Short mmCIF file of C-alpha atoms and ligand atoms in Angstrom, two decimals:
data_model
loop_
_atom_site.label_atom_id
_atom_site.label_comp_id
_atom_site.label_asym_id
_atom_site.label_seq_id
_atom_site.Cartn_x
_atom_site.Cartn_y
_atom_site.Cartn_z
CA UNK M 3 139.84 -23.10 -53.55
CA UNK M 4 139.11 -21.54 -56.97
CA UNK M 5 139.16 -18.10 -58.40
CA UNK M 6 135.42 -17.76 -57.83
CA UNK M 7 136.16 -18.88 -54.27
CA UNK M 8 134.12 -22.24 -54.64
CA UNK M 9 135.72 -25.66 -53.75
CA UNK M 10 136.08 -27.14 -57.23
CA UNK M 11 133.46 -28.47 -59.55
CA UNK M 12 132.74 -30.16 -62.06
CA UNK M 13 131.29 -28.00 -65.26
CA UNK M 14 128.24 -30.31 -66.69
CA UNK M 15 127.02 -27.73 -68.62
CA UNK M 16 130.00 -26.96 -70.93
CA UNK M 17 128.51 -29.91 -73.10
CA UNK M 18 124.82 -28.76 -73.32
CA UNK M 19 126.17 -25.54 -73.86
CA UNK M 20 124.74 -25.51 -77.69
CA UNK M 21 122.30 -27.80 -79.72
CA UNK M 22 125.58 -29.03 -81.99
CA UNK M 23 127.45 -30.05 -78.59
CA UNK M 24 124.15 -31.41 -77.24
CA UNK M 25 124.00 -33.77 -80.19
CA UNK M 26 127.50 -35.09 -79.50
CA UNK M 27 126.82 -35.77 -76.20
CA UNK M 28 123.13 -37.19 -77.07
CA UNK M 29 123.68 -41.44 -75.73
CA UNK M 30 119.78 -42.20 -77.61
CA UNK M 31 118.46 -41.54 -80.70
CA UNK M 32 115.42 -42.81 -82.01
CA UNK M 33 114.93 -44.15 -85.44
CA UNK M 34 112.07 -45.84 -87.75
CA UNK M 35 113.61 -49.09 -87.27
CA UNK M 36 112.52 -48.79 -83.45
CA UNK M 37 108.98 -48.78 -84.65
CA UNK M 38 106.43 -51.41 -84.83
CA UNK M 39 102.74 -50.05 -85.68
CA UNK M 40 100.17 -52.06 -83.83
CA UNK M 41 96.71 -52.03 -86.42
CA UNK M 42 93.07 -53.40 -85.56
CA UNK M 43 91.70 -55.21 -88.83
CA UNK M 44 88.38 -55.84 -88.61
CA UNK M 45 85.93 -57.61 -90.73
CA UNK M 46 83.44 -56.05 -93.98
CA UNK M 47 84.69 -53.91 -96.37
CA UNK M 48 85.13 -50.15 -96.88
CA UNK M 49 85.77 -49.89 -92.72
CA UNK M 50 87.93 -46.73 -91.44
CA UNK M 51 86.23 -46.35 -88.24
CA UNK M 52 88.64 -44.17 -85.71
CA UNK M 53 88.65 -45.84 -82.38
CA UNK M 54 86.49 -42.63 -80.16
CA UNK M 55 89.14 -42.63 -77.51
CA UNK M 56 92.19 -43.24 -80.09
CA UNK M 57 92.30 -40.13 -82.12
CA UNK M 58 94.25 -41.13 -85.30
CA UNK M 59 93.64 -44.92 -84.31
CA UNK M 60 91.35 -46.77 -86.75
CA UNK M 61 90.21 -50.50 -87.48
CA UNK M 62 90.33 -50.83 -90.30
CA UNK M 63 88.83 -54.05 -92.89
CA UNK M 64 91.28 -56.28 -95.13
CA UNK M 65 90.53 -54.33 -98.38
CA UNK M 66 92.36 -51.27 -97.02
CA UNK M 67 95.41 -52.95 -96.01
CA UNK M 68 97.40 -52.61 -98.64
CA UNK M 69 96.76 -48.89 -98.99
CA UNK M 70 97.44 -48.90 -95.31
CA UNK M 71 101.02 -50.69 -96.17
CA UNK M 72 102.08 -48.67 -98.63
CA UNK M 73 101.61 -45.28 -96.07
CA UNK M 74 103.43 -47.44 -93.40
CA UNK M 75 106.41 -47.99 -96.12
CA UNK M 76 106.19 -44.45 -97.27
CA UNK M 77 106.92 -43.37 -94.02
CA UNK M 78 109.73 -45.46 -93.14
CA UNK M 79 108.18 -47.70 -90.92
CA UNK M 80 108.62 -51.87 -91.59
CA UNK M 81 106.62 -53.90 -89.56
CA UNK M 82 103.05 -54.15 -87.97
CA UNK M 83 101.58 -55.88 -85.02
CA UNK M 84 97.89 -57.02 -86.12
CA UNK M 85 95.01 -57.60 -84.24
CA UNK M 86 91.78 -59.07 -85.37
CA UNK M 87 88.02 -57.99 -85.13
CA UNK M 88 85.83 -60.82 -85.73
CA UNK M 89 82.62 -61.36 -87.19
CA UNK M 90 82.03 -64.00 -85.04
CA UNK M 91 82.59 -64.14 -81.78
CA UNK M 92 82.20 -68.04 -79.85
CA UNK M 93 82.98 -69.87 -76.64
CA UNK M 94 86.20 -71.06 -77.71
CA UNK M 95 87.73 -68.33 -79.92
CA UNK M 96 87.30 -70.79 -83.17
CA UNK M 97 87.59 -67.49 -85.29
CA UNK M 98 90.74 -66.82 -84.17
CA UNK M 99 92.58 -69.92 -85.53
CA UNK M 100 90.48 -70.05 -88.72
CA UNK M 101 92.24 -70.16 -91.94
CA UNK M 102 89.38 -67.29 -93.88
CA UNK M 103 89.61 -65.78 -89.99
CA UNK M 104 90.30 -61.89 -90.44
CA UNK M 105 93.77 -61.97 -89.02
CA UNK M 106 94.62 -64.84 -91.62
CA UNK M 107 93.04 -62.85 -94.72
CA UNK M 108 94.93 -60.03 -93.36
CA UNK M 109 98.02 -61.41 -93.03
CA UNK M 110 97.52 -62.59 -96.72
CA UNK M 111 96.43 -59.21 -98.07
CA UNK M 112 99.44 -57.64 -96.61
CA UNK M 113 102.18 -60.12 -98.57
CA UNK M 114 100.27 -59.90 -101.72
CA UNK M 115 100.63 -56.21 -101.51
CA UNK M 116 104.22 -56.42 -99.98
CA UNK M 117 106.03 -59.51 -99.65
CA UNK M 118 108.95 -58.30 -97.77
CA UNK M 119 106.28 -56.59 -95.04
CA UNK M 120 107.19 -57.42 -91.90
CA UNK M 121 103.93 -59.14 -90.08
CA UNK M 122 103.27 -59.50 -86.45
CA UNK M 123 100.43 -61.25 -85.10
CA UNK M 124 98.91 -61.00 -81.65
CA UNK M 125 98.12 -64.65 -80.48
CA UNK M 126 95.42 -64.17 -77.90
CA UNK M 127 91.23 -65.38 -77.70
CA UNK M 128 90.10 -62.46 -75.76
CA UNK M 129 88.63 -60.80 -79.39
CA UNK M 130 87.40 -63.64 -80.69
CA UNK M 131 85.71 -65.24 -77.38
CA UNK M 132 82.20 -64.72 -76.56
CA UNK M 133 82.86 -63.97 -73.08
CA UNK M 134 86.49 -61.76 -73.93
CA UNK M 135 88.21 -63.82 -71.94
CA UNK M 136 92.29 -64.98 -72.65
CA UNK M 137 91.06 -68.81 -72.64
CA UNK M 138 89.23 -71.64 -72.29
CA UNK M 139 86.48 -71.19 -69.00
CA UNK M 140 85.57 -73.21 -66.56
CA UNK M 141 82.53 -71.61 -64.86
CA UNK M 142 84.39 -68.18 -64.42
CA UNK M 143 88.31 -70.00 -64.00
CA UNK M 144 90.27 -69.39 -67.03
CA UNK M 145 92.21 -72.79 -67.32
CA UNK M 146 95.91 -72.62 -68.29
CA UNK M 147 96.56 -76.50 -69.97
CA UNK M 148 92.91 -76.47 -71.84
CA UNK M 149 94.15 -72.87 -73.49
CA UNK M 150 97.08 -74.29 -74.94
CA UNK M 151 95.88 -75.96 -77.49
CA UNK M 152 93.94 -73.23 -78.73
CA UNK M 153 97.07 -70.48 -78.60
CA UNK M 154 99.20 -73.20 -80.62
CA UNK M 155 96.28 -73.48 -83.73
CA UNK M 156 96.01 -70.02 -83.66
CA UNK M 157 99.41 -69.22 -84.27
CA UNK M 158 100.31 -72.15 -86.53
CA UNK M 159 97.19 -70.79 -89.00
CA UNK M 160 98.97 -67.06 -88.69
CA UNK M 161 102.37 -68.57 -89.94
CA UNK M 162 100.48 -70.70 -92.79
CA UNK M 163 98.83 -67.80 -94.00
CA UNK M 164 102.72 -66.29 -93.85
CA UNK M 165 103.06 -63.91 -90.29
CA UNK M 166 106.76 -63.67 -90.42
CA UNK M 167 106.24 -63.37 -86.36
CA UNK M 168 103.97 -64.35 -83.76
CA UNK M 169 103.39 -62.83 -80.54
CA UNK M 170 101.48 -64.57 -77.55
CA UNK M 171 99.75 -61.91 -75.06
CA UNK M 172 97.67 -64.06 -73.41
CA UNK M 173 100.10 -64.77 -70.46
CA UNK M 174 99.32 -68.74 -69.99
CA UNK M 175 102.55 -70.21 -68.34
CA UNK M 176 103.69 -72.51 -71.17
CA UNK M 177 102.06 -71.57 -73.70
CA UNK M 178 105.68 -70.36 -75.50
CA UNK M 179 107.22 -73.64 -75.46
CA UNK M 180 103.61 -75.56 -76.77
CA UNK M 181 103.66 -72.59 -79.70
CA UNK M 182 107.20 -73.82 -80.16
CA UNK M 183 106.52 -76.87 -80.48
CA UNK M 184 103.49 -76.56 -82.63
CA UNK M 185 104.96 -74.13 -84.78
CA UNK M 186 108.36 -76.64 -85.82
CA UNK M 187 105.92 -80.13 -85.97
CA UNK M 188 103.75 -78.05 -88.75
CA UNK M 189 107.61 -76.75 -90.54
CA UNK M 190 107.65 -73.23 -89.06
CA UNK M 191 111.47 -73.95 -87.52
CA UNK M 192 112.10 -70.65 -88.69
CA UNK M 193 108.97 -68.58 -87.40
CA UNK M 194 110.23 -66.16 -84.44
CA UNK M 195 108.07 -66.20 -81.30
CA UNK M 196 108.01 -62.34 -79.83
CA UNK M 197 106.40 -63.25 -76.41
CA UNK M 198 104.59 -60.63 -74.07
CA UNK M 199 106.51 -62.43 -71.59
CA UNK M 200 106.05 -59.51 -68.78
CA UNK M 201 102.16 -57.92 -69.59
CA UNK M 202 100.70 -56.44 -66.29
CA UNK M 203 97.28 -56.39 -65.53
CA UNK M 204 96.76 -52.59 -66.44
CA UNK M 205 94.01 -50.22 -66.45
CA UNK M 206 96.09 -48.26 -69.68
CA UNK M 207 94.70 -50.80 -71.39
CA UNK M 208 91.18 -49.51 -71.56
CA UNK M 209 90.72 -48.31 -74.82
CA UNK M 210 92.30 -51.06 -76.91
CA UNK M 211 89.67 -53.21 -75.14
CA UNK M 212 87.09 -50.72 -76.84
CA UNK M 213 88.86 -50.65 -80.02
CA UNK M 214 89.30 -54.40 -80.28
CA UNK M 215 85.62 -54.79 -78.60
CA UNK M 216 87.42 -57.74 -76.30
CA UNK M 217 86.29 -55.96 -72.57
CA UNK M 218 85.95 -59.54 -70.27
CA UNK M 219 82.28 -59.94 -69.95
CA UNK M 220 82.86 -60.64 -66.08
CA UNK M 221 85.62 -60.56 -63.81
CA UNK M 222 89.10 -59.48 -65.00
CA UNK M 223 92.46 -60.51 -65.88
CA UNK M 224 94.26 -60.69 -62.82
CA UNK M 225 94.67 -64.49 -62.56
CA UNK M 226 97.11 -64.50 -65.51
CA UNK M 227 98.22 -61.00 -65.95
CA UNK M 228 101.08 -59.33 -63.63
CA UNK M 229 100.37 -57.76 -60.39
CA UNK M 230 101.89 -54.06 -61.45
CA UNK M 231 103.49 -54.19 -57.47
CA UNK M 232 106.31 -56.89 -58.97
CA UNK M 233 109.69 -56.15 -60.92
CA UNK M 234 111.53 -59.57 -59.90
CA UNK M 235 108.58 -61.97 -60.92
CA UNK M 236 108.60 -60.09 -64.32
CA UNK M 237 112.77 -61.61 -64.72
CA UNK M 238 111.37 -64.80 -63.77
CA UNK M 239 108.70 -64.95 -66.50
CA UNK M 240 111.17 -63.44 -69.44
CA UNK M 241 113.83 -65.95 -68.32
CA UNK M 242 110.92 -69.05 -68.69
CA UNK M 243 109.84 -67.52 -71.82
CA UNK M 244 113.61 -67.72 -73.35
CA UNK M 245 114.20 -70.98 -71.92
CA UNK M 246 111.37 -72.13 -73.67
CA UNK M 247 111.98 -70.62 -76.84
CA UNK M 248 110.90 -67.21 -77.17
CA UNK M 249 113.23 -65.25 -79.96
CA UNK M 250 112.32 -61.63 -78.26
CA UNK M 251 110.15 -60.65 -75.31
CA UNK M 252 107.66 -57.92 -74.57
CA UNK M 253 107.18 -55.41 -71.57
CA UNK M 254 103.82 -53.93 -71.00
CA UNK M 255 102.58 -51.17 -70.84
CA UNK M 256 106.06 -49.21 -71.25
CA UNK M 257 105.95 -45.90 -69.30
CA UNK M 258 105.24 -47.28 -65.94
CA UNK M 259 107.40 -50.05 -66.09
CA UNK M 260 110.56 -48.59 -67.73
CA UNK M 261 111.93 -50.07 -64.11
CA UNK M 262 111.12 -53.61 -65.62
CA UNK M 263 112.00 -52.36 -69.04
CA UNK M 264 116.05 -51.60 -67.64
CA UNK M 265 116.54 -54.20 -65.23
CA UNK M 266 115.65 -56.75 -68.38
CA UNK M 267 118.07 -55.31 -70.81
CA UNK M 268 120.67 -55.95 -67.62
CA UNK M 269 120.04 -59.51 -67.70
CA UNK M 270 118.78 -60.54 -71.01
CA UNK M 271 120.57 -60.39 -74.53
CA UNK M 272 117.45 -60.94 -76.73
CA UNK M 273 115.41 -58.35 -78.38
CA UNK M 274 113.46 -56.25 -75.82
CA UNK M 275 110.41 -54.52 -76.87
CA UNK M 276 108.55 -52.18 -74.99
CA UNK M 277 104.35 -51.85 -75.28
CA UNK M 278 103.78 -47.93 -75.23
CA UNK M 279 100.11 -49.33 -74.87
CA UNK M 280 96.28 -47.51 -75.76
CA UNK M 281 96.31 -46.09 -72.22
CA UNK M 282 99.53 -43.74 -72.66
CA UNK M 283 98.21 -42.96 -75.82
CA UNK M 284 95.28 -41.71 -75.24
CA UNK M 285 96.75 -39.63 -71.84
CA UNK M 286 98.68 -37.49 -74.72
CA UNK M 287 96.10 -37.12 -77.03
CA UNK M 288 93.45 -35.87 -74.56
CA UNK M 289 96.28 -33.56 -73.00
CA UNK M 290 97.04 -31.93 -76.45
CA UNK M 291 93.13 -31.51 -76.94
CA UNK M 292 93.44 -29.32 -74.38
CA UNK M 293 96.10 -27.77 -75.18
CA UNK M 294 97.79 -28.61 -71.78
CA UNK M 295 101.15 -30.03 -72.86
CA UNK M 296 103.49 -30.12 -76.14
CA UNK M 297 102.31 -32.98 -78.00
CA UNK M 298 104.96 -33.42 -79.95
CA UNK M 299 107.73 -32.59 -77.07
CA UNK M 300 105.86 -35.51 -74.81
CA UNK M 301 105.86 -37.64 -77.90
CA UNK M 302 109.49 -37.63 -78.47
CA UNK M 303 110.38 -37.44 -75.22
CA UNK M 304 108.35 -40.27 -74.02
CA UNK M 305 110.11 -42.70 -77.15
CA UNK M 306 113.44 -41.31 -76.34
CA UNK M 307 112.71 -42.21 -72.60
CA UNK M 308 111.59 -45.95 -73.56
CA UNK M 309 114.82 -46.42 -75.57
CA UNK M 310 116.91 -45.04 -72.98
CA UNK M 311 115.62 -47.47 -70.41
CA UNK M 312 116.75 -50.50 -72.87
CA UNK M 313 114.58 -51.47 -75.38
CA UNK M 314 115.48 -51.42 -78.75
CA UNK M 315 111.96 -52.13 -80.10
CA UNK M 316 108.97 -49.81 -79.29
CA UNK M 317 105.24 -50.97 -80.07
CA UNK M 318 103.27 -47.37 -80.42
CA UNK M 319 100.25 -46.24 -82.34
CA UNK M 320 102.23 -43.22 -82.41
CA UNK M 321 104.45 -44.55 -84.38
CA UNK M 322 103.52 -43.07 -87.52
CA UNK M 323 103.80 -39.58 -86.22
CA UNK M 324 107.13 -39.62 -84.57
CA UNK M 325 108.54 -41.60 -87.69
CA UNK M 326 106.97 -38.28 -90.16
CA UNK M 327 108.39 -35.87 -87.82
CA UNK M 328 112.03 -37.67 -87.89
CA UNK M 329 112.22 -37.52 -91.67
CA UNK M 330 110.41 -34.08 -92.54
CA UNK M 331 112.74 -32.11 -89.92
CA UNK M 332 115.21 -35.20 -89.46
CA UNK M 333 114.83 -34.80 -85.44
CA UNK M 334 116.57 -37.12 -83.61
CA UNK M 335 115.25 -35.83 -80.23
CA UNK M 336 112.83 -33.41 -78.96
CA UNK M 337 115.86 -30.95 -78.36
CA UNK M 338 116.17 -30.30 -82.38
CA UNK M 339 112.43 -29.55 -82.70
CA UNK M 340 113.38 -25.96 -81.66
CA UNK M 341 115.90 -25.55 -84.31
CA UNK M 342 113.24 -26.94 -86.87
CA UNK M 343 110.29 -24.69 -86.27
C1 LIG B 12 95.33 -59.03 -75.65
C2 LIG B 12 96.00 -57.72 -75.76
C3 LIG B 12 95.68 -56.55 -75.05
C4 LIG B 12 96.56 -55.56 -75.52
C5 LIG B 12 97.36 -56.14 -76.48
N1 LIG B 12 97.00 -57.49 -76.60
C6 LIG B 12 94.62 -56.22 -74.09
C7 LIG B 12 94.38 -56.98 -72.88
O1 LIG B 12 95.21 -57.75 -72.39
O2 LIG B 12 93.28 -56.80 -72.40
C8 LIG B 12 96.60 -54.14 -75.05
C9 LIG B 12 97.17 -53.15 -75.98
C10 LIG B 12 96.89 -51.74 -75.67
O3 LIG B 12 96.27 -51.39 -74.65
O4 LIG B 12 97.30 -50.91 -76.47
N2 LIG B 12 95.02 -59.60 -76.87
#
């Protein structure tokens, strides 16, 4: 027994005892270099539209890029994950792989205006199909093999027009070792693939299919996206992505799946990067609206939580905000907010 008459314990709270002890003990901080902003380009000129259930989301059209850049830069942040808007929309996707498509003017506009930009491209049909679906149809199948093709011109014309990374969400089994492949016949040996190797099929992804105006005309995505019930499947699909060449892999969304998120970083020594996708965004902005929760608490606690689970990279359209809040008040968690305001 001790004085107080207790059998002994253990005293936790010595070390959260003050904000300077609290950032000793602190085991994740977040950074800009965890960032990558994901950005709709779309096509015309002049375009800032903000996406209706994105607030602070826009597409915007390749003439604004490099303004957009040299914000992104400004603010610490290093890389973008682009997605296109077509003009055209066909059976096959053609304007996805076309070398004046938006992405690939895009892509160009951004290493005119800064070379050493780092530019990720989703590789995917569903915006530039007709019907919004992921590939090639067969009445209402989506066929795996026939897609293939399609996924490897697409991200072969990104890395000619000079991605420095491509990223296939469309969830086809193979498709990472035919981009592989496609990308080092054409001379891209040194082109990373960042593969959405686990993607679930998710109903957070509701308003990127607005922004991005790829909603599936019929049916859904569930016969090549993840059933959200399954963890072990998603190691099976990163380990087949690695073995066939992916550089880093993707789990999405991120807040429902930090499970997946952990159990990869267990097993896997590549780059992990979590999807924080339009979904959980939106959740936070409509909850501020109301003024019904901290926004910038659940922010930083919600990027904090994704880094603790294991990945080191985290996809956000919040991105720009949490970045401008670590360097105005240089807050490394939500804890030192108090301190700042
Ligand atoms: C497919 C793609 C999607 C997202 C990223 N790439 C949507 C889908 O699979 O329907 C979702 C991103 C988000 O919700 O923020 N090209």
């Amino acid at each position: 027994m001790t004085d107080n008459g207790y059998p002994p314990f253990r005293r936790y709270r010595r070390m959260r005892h003050s904000e300077g002890l609290r950032r000793l003990a602190r085991e994740t901080v977040i950074a800009p270099d965890d960032f990558i902003y994901p950005l709709f380009v779309t096509f015309g000129t002049g375009v800032r539209r903000e996406v209706p259930s994105m607030p602070g989301v826009f597409q915007i059209s390749v003439d604004q890029l490099p303004r957009e850049v040299s914000e992104l830069r400004q603010l610490g942040i290093g890389a973008i994950l682009l997605f296109g808007i077509p003009e055209e929309k066909d059976e096959l996707g053609s304007s996805g792989y076309a070398e004046d498509g938006v992405i690939q003017q895009a892509i160009r506009a951004i290493k005119q205006a800064d070379q050493n930009f780092v530019v990720i491209t989703d590789v995917c049909n569903c915006e530039y199909t007709s019907h919004g679906h992921c590939g090639v149809l067969h009445g209402e199948e989506i066929l795996n093999d026939e897609t293939l093709p399609l996924l490897v011109r697409a991200a072969v014309s990104h890395a000619a027009a000079g991605a420095d990374v491509v990223a296939p969400s469309d969830m086809m089994d193979g498709r990472v070792g035919a981009i592989r492949h496609g990308l080092d016949e054409t001379g891209f040996i040194n082109t990373p693939i960042l593969s959405y190797a686990a993607k679930y099929a998710s109903a957070f992804y509701g308003p990127f299919r607005d922004a991005a105006e790829s909603v599936p005309a019929f049916g859904n995505r569930r016969s090549h996206q993840m059933d959200p019930a399954n963890r072990r499947e998603a190691f099976m699909e990163i380990e087949t992505d690695i073995q066939e060449g992916a550089d880093g892999v993707i789990v999405k969304p991120a807040m429902t799946y930090l499970d997946v998120v952990s159990g990869a970083r267990e097993r896997f020594d590549v780059p992990i990067a979590a999807y924080n996708v339009s979904g959980e965004y939106a959740m936070i902005k409509a909850a501020a609206r109301n003024g019904w929760i901290d926004e910038q608490r659940v922010i930083l606690e919600t990027m904090t939580s994704i880094k603790r689970a294991g990945a080191n990279l985290i996809i956000s359209y919040h991105a720009k905000e949490v970045v401008a809040w670590l360097r105005d008040s240089r807050v490394a968690s939500e804890d030192m907010l108090e301190r700042v305001k």
